[in-house]
Coordinates of C-alpha atoms in Angstrom, one line a residue:
X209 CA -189.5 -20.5 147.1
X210 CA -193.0 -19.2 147.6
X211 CA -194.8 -20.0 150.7
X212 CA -196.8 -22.1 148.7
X213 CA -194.1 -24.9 147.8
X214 CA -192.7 -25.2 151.7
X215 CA -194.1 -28.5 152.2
X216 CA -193.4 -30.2 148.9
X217 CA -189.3 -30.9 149.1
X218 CA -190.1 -34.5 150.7
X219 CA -193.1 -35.4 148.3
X220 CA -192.6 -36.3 144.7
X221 CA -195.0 -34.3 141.9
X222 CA -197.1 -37.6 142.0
X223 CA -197.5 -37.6 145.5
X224 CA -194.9 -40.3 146.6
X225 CA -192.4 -40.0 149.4
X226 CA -188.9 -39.0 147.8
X227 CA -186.8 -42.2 149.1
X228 CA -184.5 -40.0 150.3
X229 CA -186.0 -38.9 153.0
X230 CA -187.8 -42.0 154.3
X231 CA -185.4 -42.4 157.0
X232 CA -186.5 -38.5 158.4
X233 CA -189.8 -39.5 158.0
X234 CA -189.9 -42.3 159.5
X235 CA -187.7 -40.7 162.7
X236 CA -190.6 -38.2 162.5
X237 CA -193.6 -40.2 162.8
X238 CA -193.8 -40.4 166.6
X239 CA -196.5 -38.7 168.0
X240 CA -194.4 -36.8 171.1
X241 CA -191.5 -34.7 170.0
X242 CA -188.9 -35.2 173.0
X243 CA -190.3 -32.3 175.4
X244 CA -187.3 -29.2 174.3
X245 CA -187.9 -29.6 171.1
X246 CA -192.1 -29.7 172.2
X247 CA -191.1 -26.1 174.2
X248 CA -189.8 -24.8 171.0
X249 CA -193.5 -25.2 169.5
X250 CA -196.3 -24.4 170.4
X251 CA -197.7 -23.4 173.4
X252 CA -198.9 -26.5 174.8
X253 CA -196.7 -28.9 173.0
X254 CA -197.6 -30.5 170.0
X255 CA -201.2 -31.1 170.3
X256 CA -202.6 -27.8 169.2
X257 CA -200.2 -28.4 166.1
X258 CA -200.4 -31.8 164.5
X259 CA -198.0 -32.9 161.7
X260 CA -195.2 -30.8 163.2
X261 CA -192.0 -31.4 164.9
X262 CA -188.4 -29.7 165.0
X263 CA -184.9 -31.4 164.1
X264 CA -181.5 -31.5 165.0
X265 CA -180.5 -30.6 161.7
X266 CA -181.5 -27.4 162.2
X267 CA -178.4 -26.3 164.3
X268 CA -176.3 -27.3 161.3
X269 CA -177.7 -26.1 158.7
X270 CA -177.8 -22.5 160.8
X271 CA -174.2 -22.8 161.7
X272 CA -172.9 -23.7 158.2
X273 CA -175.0 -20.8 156.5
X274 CA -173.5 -18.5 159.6
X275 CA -170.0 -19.4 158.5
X276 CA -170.2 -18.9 155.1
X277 CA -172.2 -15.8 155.7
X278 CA -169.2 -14.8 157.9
X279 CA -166.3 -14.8 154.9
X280 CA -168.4 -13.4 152.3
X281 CA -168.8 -10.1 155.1
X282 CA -165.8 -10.8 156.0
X283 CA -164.3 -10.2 152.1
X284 CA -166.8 -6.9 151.8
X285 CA -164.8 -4.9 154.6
X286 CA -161.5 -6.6 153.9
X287 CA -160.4 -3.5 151.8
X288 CA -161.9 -0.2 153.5
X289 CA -160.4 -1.3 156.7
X290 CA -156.8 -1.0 156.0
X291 CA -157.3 1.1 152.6
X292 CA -154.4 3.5 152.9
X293 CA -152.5 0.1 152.4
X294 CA -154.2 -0.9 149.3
X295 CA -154.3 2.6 147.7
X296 CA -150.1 3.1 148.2
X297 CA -149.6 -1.1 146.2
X298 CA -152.3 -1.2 144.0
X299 CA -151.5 3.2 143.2
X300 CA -154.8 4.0 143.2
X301 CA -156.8 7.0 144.6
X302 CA -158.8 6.1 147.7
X303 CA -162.4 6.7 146.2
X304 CA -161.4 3.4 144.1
X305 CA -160.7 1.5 146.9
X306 CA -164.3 2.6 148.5
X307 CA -165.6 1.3 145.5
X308 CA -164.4 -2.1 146.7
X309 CA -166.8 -2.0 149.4
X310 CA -169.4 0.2 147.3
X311 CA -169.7 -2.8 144.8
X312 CA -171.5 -5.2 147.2
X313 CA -174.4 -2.4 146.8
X314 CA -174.4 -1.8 143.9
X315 CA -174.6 -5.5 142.9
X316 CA -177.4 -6.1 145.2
X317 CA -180.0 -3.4 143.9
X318 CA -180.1 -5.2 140.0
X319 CA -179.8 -9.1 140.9
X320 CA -181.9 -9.3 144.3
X321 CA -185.3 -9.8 142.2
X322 CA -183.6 -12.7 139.9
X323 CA -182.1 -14.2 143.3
X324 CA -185.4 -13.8 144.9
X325 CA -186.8 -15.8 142.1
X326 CA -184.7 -18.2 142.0
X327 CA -185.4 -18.5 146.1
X328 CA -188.7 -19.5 145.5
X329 CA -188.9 -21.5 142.4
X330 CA -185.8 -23.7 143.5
X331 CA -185.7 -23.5 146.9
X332 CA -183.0 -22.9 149.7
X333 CA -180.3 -25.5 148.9
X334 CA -179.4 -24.4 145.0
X335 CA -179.5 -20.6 146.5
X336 CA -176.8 -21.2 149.5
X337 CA -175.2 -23.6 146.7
X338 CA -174.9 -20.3 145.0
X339 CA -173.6 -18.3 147.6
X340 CA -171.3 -20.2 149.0
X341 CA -170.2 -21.3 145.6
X342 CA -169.2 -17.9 144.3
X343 CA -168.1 -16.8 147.7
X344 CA -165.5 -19.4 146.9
X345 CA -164.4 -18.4 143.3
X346 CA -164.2 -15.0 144.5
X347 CA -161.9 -15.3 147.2
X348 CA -159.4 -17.5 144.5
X349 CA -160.3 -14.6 142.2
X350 CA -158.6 -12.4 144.7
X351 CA -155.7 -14.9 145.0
X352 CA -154.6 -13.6 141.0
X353 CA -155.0 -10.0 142.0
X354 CA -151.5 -10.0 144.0
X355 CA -149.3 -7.3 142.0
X356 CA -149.1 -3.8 142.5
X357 CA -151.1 -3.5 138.9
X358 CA -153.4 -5.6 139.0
X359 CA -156.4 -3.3 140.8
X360 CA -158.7 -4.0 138.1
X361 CA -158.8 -8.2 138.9
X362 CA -159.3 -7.8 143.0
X363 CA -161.7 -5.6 141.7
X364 CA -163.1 -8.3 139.2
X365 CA -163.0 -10.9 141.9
X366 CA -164.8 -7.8 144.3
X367 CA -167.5 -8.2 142.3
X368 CA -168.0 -12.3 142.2
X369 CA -168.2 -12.0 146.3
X370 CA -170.6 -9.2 145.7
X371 CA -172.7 -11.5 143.4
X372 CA -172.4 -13.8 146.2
X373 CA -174.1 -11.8 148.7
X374 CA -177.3 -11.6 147.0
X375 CA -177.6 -15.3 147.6
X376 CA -177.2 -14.9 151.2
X377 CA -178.3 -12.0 152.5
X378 CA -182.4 -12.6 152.4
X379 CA -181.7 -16.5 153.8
X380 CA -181.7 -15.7 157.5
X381 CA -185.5 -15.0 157.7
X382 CA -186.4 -17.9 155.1
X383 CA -183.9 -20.3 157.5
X384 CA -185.4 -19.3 160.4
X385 CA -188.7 -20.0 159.2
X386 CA -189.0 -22.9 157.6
X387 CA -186.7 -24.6 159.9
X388 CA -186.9 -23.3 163.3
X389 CA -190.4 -23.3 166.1
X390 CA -192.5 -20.2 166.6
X391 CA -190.7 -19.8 170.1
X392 CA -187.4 -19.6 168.7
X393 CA -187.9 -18.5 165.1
X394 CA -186.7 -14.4 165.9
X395 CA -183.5 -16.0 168.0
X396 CA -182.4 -18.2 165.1
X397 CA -182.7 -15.3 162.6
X398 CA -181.1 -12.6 164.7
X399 CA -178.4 -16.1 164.9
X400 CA -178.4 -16.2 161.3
X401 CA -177.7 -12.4 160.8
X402 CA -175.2 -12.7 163.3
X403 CA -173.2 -14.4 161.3
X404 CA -173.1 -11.5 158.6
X405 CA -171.7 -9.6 161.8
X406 CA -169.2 -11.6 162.8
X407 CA -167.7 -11.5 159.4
X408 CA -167.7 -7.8 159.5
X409 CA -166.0 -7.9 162.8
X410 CA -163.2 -10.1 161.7
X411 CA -163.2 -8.0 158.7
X412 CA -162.0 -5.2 161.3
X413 CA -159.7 -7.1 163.0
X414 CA -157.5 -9.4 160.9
X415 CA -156.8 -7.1 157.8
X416 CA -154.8 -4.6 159.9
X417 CA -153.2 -7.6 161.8
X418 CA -152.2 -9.7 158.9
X419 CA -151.4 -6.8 156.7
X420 CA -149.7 -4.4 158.9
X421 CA -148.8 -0.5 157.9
X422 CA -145.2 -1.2 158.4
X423 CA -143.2 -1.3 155.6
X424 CA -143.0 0.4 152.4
X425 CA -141.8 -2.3 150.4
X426 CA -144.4 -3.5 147.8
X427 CA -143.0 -7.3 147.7
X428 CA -143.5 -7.1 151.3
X429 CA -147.0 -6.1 151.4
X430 CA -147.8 -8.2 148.7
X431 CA -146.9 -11.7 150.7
X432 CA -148.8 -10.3 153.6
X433 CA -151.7 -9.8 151.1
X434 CA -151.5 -12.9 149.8
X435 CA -151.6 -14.7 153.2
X436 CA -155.1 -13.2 153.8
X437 CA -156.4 -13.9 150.3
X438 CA -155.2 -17.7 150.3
X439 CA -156.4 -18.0 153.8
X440 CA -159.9 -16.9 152.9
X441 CA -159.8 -19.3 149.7
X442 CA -159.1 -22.2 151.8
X443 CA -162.0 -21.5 154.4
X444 CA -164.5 -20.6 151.8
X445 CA -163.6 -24.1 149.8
X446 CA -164.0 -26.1 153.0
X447 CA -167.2 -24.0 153.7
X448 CA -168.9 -24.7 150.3
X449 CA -168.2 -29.0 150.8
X450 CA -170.0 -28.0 154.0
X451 CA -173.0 -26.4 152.0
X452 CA -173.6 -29.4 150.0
X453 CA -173.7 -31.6 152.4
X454 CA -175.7 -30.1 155.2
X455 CA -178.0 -27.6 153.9
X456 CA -181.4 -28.7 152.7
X457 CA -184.6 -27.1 151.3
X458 CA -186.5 -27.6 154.8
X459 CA -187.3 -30.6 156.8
X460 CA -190.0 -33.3 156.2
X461 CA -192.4 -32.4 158.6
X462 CA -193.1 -28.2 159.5
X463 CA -191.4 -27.1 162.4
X464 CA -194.9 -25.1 162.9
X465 CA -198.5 -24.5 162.5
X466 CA -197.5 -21.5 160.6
X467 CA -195.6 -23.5 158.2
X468 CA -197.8 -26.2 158.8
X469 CA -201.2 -24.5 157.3
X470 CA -199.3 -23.4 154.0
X471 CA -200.8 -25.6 151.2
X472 CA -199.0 -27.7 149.2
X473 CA -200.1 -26.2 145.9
X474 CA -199.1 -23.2 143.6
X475 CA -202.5 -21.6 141.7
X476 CA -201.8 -21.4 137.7
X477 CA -202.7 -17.8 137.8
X478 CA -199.2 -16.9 140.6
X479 CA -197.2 -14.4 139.0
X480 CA -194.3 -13.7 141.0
X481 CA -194.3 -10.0 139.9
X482 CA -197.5 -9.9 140.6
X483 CA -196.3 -10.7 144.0
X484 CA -193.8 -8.1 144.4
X485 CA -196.2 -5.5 143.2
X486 CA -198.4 -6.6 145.5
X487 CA -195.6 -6.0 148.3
X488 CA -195.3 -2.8 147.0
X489 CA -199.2 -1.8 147.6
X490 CA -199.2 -3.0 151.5
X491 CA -198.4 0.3 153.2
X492 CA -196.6 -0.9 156.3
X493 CA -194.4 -2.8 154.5
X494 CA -193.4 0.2 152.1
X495 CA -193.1 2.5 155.2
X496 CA -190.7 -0.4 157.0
X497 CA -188.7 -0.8 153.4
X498 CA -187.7 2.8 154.2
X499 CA -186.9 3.0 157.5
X500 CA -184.9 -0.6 157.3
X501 CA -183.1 0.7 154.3
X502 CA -182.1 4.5 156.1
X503 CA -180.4 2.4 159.3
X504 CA -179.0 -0.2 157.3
X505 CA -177.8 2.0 154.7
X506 CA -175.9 4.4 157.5
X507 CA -174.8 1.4 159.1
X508 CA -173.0 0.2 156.2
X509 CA -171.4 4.2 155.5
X510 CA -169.8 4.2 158.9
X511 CA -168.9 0.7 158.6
X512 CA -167.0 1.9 155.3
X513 CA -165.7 4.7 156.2
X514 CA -165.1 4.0 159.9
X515 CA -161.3 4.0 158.9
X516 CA -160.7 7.3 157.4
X517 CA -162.8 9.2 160.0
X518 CA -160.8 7.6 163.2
X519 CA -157.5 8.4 160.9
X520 CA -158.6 12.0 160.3
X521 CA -158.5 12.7 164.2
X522 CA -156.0 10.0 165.4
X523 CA -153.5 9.5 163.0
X524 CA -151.2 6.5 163.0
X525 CA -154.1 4.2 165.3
X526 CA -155.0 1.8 162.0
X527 CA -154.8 -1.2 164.3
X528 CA -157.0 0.5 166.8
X529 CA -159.6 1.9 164.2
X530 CA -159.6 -2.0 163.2
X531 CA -160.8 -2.5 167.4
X532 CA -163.0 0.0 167.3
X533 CA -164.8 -1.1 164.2
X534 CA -164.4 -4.9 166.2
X535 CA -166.0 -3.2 169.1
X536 CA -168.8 -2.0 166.9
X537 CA -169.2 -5.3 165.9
X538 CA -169.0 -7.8 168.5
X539 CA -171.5 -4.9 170.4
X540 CA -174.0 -5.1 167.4
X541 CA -173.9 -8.6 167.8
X542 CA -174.9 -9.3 171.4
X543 CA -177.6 -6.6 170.3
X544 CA -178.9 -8.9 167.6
X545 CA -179.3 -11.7 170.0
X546 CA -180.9 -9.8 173.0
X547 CA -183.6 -8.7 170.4
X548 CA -183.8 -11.8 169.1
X549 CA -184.6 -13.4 172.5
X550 CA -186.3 -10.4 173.2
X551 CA -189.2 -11.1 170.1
X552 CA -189.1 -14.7 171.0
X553 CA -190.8 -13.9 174.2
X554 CA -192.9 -10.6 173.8
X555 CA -193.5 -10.4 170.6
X556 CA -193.8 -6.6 170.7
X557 CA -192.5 -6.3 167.2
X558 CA -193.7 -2.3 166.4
X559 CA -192.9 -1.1 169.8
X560 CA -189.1 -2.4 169.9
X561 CA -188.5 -1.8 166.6
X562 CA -189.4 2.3 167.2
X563 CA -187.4 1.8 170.7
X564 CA -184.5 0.5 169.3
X565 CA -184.4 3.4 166.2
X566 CA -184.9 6.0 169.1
X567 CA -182.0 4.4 170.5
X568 CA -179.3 4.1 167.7
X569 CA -180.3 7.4 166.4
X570 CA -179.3 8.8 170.4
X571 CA -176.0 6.8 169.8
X572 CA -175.2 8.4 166.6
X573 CA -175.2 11.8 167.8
X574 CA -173.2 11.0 171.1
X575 CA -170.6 9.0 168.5
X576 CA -170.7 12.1 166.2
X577 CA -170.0 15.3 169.1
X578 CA -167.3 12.8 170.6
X579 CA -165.4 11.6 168.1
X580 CA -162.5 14.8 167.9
X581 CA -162.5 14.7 171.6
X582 CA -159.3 13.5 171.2
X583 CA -159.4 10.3 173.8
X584 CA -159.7 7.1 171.8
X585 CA -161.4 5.2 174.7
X586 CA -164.5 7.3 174.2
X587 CA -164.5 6.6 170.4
X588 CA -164.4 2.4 172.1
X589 CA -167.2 3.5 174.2
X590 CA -169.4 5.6 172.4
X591 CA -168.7 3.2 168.8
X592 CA -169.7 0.2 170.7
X593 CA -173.0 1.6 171.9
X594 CA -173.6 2.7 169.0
X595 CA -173.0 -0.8 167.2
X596 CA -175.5 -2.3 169.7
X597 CA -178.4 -0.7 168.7
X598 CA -177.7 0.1 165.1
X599 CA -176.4 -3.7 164.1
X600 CA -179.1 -4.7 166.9
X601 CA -181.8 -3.6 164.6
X602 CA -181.1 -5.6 161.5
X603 CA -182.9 -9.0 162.4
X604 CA -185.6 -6.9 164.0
X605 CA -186.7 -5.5 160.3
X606 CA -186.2 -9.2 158.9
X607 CA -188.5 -10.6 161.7
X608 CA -191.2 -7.6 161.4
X609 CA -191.4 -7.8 157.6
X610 CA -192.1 -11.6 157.5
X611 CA -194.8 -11.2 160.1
X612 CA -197.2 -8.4 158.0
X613 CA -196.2 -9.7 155.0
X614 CA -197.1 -13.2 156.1
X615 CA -197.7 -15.8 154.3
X616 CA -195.8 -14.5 151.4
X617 CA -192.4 -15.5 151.0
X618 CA -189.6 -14.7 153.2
X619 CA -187.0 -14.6 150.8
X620 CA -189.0 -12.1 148.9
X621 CA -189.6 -9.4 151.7
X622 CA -186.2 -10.1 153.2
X623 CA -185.0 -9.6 150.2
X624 CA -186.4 -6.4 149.2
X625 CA -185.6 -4.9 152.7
X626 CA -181.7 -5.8 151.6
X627 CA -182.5 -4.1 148.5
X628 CA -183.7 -0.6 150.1
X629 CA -180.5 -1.0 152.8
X630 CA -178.1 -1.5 149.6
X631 CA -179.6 2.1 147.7
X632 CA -179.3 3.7 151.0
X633 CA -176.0 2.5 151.5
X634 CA -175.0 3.4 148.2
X635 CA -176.1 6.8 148.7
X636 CA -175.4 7.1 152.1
X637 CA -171.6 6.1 151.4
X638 CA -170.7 8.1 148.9
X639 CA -172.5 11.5 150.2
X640 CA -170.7 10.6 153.5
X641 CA -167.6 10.0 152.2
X642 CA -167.2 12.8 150.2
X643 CA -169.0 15.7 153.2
X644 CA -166.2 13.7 155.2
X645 CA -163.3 14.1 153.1
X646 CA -164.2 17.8 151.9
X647 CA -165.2 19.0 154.7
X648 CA -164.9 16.7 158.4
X649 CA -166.0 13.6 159.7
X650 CA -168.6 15.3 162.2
X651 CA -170.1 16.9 158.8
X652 CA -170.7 13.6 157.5
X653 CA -172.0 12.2 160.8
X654 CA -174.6 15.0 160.8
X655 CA -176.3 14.3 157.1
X656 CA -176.5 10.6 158.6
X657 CA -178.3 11.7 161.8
X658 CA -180.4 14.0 160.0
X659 CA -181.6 11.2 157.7
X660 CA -182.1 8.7 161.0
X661 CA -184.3 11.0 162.7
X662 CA -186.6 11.1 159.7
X663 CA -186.3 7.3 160.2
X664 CA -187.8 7.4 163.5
X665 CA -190.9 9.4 162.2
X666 CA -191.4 7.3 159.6
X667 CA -191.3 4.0 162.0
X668 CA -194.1 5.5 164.2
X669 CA -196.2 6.0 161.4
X670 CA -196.1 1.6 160.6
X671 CA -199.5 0.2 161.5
X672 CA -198.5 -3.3 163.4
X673 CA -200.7 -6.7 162.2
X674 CA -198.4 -9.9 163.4
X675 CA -200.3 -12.2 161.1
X676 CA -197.9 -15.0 161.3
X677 CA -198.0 -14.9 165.0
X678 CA -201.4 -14.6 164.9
X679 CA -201.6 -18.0 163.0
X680 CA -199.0 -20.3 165.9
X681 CA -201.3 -18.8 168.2
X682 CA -204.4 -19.8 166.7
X683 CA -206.1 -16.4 166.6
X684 CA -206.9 -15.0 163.3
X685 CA -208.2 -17.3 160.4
X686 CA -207.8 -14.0 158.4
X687 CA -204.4 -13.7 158.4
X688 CA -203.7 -17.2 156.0
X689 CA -204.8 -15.0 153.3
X690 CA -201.8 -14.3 150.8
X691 CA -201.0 -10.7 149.4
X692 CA -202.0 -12.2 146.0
X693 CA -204.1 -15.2 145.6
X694 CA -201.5 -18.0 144.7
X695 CA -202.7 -20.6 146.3
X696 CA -204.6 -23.4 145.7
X697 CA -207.7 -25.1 147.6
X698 CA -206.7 -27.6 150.7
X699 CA -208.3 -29.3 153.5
X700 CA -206.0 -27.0 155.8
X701 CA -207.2 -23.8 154.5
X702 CA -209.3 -22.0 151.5
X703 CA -206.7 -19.3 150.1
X704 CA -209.5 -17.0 148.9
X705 CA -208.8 -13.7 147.2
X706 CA -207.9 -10.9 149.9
X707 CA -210.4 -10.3 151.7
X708 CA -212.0 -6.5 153.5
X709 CA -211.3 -8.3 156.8
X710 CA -207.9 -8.6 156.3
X711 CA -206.4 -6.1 153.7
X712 CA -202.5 -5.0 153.3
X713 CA -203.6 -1.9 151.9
X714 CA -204.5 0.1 155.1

């Protein structure tokens, strides 16, 4: 959906009030919001931004797409945490299994354009319809897959989930925006992400527990494999029901003057990849594609290969390399939110973005010299650290990319920042993986730190222009101007072509 259309779910082509949502409008037409959903505005309240107001709904449609975000995470790690299982009853070699996590890259890099496009010309409902929907026919995919020869359906059904996650991971931002205030936008998508987190962290933590390195007995280990997958069936069914009902496009009325000043119209000349070329040209946003991508991309390696490094140095401790990947986690996530909050209220976007790299790229080299040390509570320590700031970081690069790409799309720059994190984490995996397996874990950990330090460097070098912010706040007129010219004229705002004032292209 481009930023264009963000108005129009409740208003019919003519111009008449879908009578569907007459009921929402009609609860919205007071003219004072009650006073916490007023704080969540604008400085002020309500009267520097007329024609706004926050819902309820909000909370659920965040929760629901936080759940269903959670399985589909939860499915990606389900394998690579317990993969000396899978390799001995499916017989494969354990470069196969990777590619069970792998997949959910490589699926991304091809399909995030088409999903983005789909985003914006049919807005968020039929998107998470999507997600949720093939997170669901994966997961009973997976239910098939239960015999010791049938590697080649879980990996079939691998790649439905994968397909999955293209529809979900660029939502958080567009959530966040379209339905949450300018003081709590960055908190609900560093919520949103969180979700994706806590599916990884249960990803760690169930597999090992529900499928336990026991037994050698391939009937055995094929009921405990089919608890999991039926289990996850079941959730993502009930999850998708969920979808339908709760999630719409956005509310009737903005939740804030930056939505709020967004016309109504789409010019006839908008191409959409015209758009993403656009995106392309803005400089800051090209430099942040990279840097998101190289911490993204080495979180997902050691989130992959977590397993076989804490084997390699403490053999027989799969259920704890399952709690220290938990600990990663769970530590990433109180990161997200502490950022999150932390946006919400300073709005230093450029300086605690370059903090925060400093910060997980400190982490990774403590994590990396301490891992043979040969006590498993510093791997706890030092992998939970580490998780903070690294997993801490994601909604930080969602948040910062819709604010200088602003007004564009969020689906569209979220989405291309998931596409840069997939290629590194493709690349980053399987370099990793094999530096690890041919030569050592601390090897492996190197080539990442190497890479996160030119991270860092290339973080310092982004030029900072909060546009969106700019707008709630009422300071800069400039900033309304689209990366292409896509809009049409409206009595909020003249969408001129871009201007010298306010250029991408520094």
């Amino acid at each position: 959906m481009v930023a264009g259309e963000l108005l129009q779910d409740h208003v019919r082509p003519g111009g008449a009030p879908d009578p569907g949502e007459l009921p929402d409008l009609k609860e919205a037409s007071p003219a004072e919001p009650p006073a916490d959903e007023r704080d969540a505005m604008l400085p002020g309240g309500d009267a520097a931004a007329p024609g706004t107001r926050l819902y309820r709904r909000r909370f659920a449609v965040l929760a629901v797409f936080s759940l269903y975000s959670l399985v589909n995470a939860f499915q990606w790690i389900q394998y690579s945490i317990i993969a000396n299982i899978f390799t001995f009853y499916y017989d494969v070699t354990s470069d196969r299994v990777d590619w069970l996590s792998v997949v959910y890259m490589a699926a991304y890099v091809p399909l995030i354009l088409p999903a983005t496009w789909l985003l914006d010309r049919r807005g968020l409902k039929v998107t998470a319809l999507l997600g949720a929907g093939l997170n669901c026919v994966g997961a009973w995919a997976k239910c098939l897959s239960v015999r010791p020869g049938r590697f080649g359906v879980t990996l079939a059904a691998q790649v439905v989930c994968s397909v999955a996650q293209v529809f979900i991971l660029g939502l958080p931002s567009r959530i966040a925006s379209v339905w949450f205030g300018p003081k709590e936008v960055s908190t609900a998508c560093a919520t949103a992400v969180l979700g994706n987190q806590l599916g990884t962290a249960v990803g760690f933590l169930l597999p090992p527990v529900l499928v336990p390195n026991t037994t050698q007995d391939k009937e055995e280990i094929g009921h405990n494999i089919s608890v999991m997958f039926y289990g996850t069936s079941v959730v993502s069914t009930v999850l998708f029901v969920l979808t339908a009902i709760v999630i719409k496009d956005r509310p009737p009325l903005p939740p804030s003057q930056a939505q709020a000043v967004l016309p109504e119209g789409q010019a006839d000349g908008y191409s959409y990849q015209r758009s993403i070329m656009n995106l392309f040209k803005c400089r800051p946003f090209v430099l942040l594609l990279i840097t998101y991508g190289i911490m993204t991309g080495a979180f997902y390696s050691v989130s992959t290969l977590l397993s076989q490094m804490i084997m390699a140095h403490y053999p027989n401790q799969q259920v704890n390399a399952g709690m220290i990947g938990l600990t990663l986690v769970v530590a990433g996530m109180v990161g997200s939110i502490i950022c999150g909050l932390w946006l919400d209220y300073s709005k230093t976007y450029k300086m605690t973005t370059l903090i925060v790299y400093i910060l997980s790229f400190v982490s990774m080299l403590v994590f990396t010299f301490t891992l043979d040390l040969g006590y498993i509570s510093v791997v706890f320590v030092t992998a939970g650290v580490l998780g903070f700031f690294m997993t801490g970081y994601l909604p930080i690069g969602f948040e910062f990319g819709v604010e200088i790409t602003y007004p564009e799309s969020e689906g569209t720059s979220s989405g291309l920042l998931n596409a840069f994190a997939q290629i590194f984490g493709i690349i980053f995996t399987l370099i990793q993986g094999q530096l690890t397996t041919q030569y050592s874990p601390l090897v492996g950990n190197t080539f990442l730190c190497a890479w996160m330090f030119v991270g860092i460097v290339l973080t310092a070098l982004i030029k900072s222009e909060l546009k969106r912010h700019n707008i709630n706040m009422g300071k800069d007129k400039c900033a309304l101007q689209a990366v292409s010219p896509r809009y049409v004229q409206t009595p909020l705002t003249t969408m001129a072509s871009l201007s010298r004032d306010c250029p991408c292209n520094y």
